[in-house]
mmCIF file of C-alpha atoms in Angstrom:
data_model
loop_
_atom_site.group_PDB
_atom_site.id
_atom_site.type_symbol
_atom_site.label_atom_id
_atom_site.label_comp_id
_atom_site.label_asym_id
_atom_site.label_seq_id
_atom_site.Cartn_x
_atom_site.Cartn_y
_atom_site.Cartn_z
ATOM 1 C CA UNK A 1 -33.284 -20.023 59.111
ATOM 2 C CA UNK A 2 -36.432 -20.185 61.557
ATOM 3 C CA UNK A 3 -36.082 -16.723 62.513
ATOM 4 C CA UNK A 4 -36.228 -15.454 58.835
ATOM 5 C CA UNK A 5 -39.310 -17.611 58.396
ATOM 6 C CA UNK A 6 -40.770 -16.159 61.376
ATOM 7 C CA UNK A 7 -40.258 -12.464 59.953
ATOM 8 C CA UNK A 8 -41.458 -13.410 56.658
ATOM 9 C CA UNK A 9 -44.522 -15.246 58.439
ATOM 10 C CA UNK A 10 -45.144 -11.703 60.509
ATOM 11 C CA UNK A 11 -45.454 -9.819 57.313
ATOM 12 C CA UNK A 12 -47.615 -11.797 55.736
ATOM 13 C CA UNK A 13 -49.952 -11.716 58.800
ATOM 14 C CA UNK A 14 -49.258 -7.732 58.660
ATOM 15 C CA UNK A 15 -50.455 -6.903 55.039
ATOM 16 C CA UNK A 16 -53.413 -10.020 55.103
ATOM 17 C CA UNK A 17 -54.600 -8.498 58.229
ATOM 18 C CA UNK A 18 -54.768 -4.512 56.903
ATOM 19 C CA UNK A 19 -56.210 -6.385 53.980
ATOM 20 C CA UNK A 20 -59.186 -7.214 55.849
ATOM 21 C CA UNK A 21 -59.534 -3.931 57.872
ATOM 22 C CA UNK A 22 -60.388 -1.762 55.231
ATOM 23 C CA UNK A 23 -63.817 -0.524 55.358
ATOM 24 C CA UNK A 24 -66.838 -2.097 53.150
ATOM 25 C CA UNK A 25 -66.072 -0.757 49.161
ATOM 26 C CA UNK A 26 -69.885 1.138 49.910
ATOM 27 C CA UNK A 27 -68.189 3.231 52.429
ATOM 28 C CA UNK A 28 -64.880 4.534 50.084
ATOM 29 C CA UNK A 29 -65.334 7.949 48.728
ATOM 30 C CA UNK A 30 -65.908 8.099 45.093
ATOM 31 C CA UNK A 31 -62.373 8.877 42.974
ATOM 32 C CA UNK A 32 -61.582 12.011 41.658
ATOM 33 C CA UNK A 33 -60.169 11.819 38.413
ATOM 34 C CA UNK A 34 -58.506 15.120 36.792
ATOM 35 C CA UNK A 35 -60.927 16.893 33.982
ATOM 36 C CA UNK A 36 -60.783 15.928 30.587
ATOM 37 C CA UNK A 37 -61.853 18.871 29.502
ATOM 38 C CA UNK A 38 -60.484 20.952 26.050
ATOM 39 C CA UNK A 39 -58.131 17.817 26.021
ATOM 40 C CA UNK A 40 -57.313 16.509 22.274
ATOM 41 C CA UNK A 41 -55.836 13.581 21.332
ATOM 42 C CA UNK A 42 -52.749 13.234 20.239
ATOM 43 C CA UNK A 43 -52.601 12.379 16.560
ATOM 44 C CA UNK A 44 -50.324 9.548 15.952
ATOM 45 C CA UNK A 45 -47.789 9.656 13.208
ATOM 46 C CA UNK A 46 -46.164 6.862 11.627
ATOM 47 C CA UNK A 47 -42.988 9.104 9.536
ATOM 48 C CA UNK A 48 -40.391 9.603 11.487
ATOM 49 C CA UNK A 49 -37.631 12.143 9.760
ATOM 50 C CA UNK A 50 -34.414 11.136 10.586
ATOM 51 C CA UNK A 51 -31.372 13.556 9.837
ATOM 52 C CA UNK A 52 -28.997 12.440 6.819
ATOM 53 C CA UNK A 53 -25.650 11.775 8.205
ATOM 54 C CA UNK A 54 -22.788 14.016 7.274
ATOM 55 C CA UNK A 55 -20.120 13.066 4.980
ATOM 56 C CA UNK A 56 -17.109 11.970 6.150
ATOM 57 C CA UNK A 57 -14.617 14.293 4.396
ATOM 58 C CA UNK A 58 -10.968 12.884 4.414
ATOM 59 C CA UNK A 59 -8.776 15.243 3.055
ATOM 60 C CA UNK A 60 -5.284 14.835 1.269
ATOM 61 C CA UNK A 61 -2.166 16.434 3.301
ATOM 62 C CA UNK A 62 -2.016 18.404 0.567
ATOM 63 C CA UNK A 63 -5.530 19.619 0.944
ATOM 64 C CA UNK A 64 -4.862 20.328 4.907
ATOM 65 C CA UNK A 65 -2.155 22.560 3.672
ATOM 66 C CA UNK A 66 -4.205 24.113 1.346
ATOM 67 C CA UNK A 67 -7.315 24.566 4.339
ATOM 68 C CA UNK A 68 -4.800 25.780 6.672
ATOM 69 C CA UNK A 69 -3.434 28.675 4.846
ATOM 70 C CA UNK A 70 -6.453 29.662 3.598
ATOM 71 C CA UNK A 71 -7.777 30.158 7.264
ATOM 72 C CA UNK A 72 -4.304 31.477 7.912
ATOM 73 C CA UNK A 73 -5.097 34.410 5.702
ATOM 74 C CA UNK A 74 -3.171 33.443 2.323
ATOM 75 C CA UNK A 75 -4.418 35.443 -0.097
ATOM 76 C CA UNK A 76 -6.882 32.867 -2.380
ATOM 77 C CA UNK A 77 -4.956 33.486 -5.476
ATOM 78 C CA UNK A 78 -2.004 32.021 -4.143
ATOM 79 C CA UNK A 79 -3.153 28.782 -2.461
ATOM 80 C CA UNK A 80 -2.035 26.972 -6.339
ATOM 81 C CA UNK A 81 1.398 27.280 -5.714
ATOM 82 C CA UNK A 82 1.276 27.273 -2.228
ATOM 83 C CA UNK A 83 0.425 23.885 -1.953
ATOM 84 C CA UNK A 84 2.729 22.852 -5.045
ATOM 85 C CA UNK A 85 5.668 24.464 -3.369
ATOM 86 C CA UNK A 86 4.217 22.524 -0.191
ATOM 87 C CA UNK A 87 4.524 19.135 -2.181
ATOM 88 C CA UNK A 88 7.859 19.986 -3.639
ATOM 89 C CA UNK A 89 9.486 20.765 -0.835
ATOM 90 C CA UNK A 90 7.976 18.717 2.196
ATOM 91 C CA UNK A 91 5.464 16.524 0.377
ATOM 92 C CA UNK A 92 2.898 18.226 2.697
ATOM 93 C CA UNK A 93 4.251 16.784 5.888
ATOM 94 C CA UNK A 94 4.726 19.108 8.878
ATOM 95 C CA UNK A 95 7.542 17.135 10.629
ATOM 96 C CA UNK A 96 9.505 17.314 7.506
ATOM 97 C CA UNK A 97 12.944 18.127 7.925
ATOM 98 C CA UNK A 98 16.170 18.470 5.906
ATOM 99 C CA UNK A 99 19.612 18.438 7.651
ATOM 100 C CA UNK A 100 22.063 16.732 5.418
ATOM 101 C CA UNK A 101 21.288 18.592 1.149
ATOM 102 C CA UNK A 102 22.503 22.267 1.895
ATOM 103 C CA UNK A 103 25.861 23.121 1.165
ATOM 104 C CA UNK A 104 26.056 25.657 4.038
ATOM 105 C CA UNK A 105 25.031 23.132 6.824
ATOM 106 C CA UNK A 106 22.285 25.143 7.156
ATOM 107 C CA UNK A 107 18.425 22.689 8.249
ATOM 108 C CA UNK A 108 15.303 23.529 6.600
ATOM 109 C CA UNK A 109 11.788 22.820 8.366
ATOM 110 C CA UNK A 110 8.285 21.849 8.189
ATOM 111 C CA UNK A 111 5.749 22.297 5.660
ATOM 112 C CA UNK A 112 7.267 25.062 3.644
ATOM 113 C CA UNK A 113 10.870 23.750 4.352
ATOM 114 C CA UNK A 114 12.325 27.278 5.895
ATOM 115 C CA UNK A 115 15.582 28.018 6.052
ATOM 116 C CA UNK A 116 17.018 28.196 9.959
ATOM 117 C CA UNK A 117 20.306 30.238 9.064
ATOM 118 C CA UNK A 118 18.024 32.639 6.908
ATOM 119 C CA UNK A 119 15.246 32.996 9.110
ATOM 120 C CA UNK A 120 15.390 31.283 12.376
ATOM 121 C CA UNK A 121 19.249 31.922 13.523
ATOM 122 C CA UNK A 122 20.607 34.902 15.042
ATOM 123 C CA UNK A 123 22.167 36.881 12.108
ATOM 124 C CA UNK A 124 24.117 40.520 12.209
ATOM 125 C CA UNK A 125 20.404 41.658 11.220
ATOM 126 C CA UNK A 126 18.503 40.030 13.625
ATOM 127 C CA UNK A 127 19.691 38.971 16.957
ATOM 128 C CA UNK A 128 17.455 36.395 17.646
ATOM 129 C CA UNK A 129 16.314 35.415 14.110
ATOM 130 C CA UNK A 130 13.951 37.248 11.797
ATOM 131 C CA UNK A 131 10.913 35.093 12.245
ATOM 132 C CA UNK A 132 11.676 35.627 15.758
ATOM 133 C CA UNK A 133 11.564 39.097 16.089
ATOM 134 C CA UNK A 134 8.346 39.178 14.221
ATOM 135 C CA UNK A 135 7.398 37.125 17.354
ATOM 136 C CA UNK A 136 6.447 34.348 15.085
ATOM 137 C CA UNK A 137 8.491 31.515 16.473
ATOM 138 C CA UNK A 138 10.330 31.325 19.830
ATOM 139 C CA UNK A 139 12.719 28.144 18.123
ATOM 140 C CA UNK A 140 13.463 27.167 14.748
ATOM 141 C CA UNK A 141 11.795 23.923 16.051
ATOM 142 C CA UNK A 142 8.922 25.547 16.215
ATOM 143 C CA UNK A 143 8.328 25.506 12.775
ATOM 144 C CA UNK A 144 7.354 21.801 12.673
ATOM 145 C CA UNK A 145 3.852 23.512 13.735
ATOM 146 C CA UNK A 146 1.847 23.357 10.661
ATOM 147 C CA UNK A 147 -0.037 27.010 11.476
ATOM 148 C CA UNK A 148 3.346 28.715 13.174
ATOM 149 C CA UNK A 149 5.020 27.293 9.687
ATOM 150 C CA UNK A 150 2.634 28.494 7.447
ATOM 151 C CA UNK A 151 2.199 31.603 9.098
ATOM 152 C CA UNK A 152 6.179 32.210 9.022
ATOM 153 C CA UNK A 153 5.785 31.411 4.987
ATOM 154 C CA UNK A 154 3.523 34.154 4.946
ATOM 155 C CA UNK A 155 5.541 36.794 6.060
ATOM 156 C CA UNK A 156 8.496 35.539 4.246
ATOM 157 C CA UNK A 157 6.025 35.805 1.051
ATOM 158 C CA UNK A 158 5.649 39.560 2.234
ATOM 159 C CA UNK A 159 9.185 40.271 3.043
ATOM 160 C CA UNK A 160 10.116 39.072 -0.828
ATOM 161 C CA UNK A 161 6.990 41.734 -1.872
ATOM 162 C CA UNK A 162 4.455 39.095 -2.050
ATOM 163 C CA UNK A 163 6.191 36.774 -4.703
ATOM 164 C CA UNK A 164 7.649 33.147 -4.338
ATOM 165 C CA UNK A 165 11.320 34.554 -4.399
ATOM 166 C CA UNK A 166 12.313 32.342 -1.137
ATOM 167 C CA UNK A 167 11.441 29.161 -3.268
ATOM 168 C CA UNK A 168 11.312 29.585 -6.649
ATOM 169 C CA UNK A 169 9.211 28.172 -7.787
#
């Protein structure tokens, strides 16, 4: 403890003493201050814009479908019964997914519910699966992808000559 005292008591001495060595005030140069010169003051304001804040959009499933397909590349006239056959068949939910109602055993996926046996499977047509050798889909799991699903129910739009035939609806 008495040798921090004495260090504190040494600077003390240190900064009083250089305190008292300065030269009289008469002696110190004059300051130099920077020119003022062509300077204006600012004016002060007391508005201050601040920006409105953006709505907060919350969108339906449904209406995800509908934005999806449309930035997809559905054609405009179509997004109507897009999204109803959407609803109808999957309520709008990608993970949707029937195994147990067809009569075939066949499993439907996704969004758009498509068909694995017609589309997905290997078939004497297709050895890998239609929607895979459009190079759509590498699995019929794959389909549970909103945008692969979607895209898939797009070209099986185009295969039936751009009509609903695959779900009539």
């Amino acid at each position: 403890m008495k040798y921090i005292l004495s260090i504190i008591a040494t600077i003390i001495i240190g900064i009083s003493s250089m305190a008292f060595s300065l030269p009289p005030s008469d002696e110190l140069p004059e300051p130099v201050y920077p020119s003022t010169e062509g300077y204006d003051d600012p004016t002060t304001t007391t508005t201050t814009t601040i920006p409105a804040p953006k709505p907060v959009i919350i969108m339906t499933p449904c209406e995800k479908v509908r934005e999806l397909a449309r930035i997809i590349g559905w054609p405009k006239k179509e997004l109507d019964t897009l999204v109803k056959i959407a609803n109808r068949e999957s309520r709008c939910m990608p993970k949707a997914h029937n195994t147990t109602r067809n009569v075939d055993g066949s499993q439907d996926y996704g969004l758009m519910q498509i068909n694995d046996w017609s589309w997905c499977k290997p078939s004497k047509y297709y050895a890998k699966g239609y929607l895979q050798q459009l190079g759509i889909i590498k699995t019929c799991d794959d389909l549970f992808n909103p945008i692969l699903n979607l895209t898939a129910a797009y070209a099986l739009y185009e295969y039936s000559d751009n009509t609903w035939e695959q779900w009539n609806p």
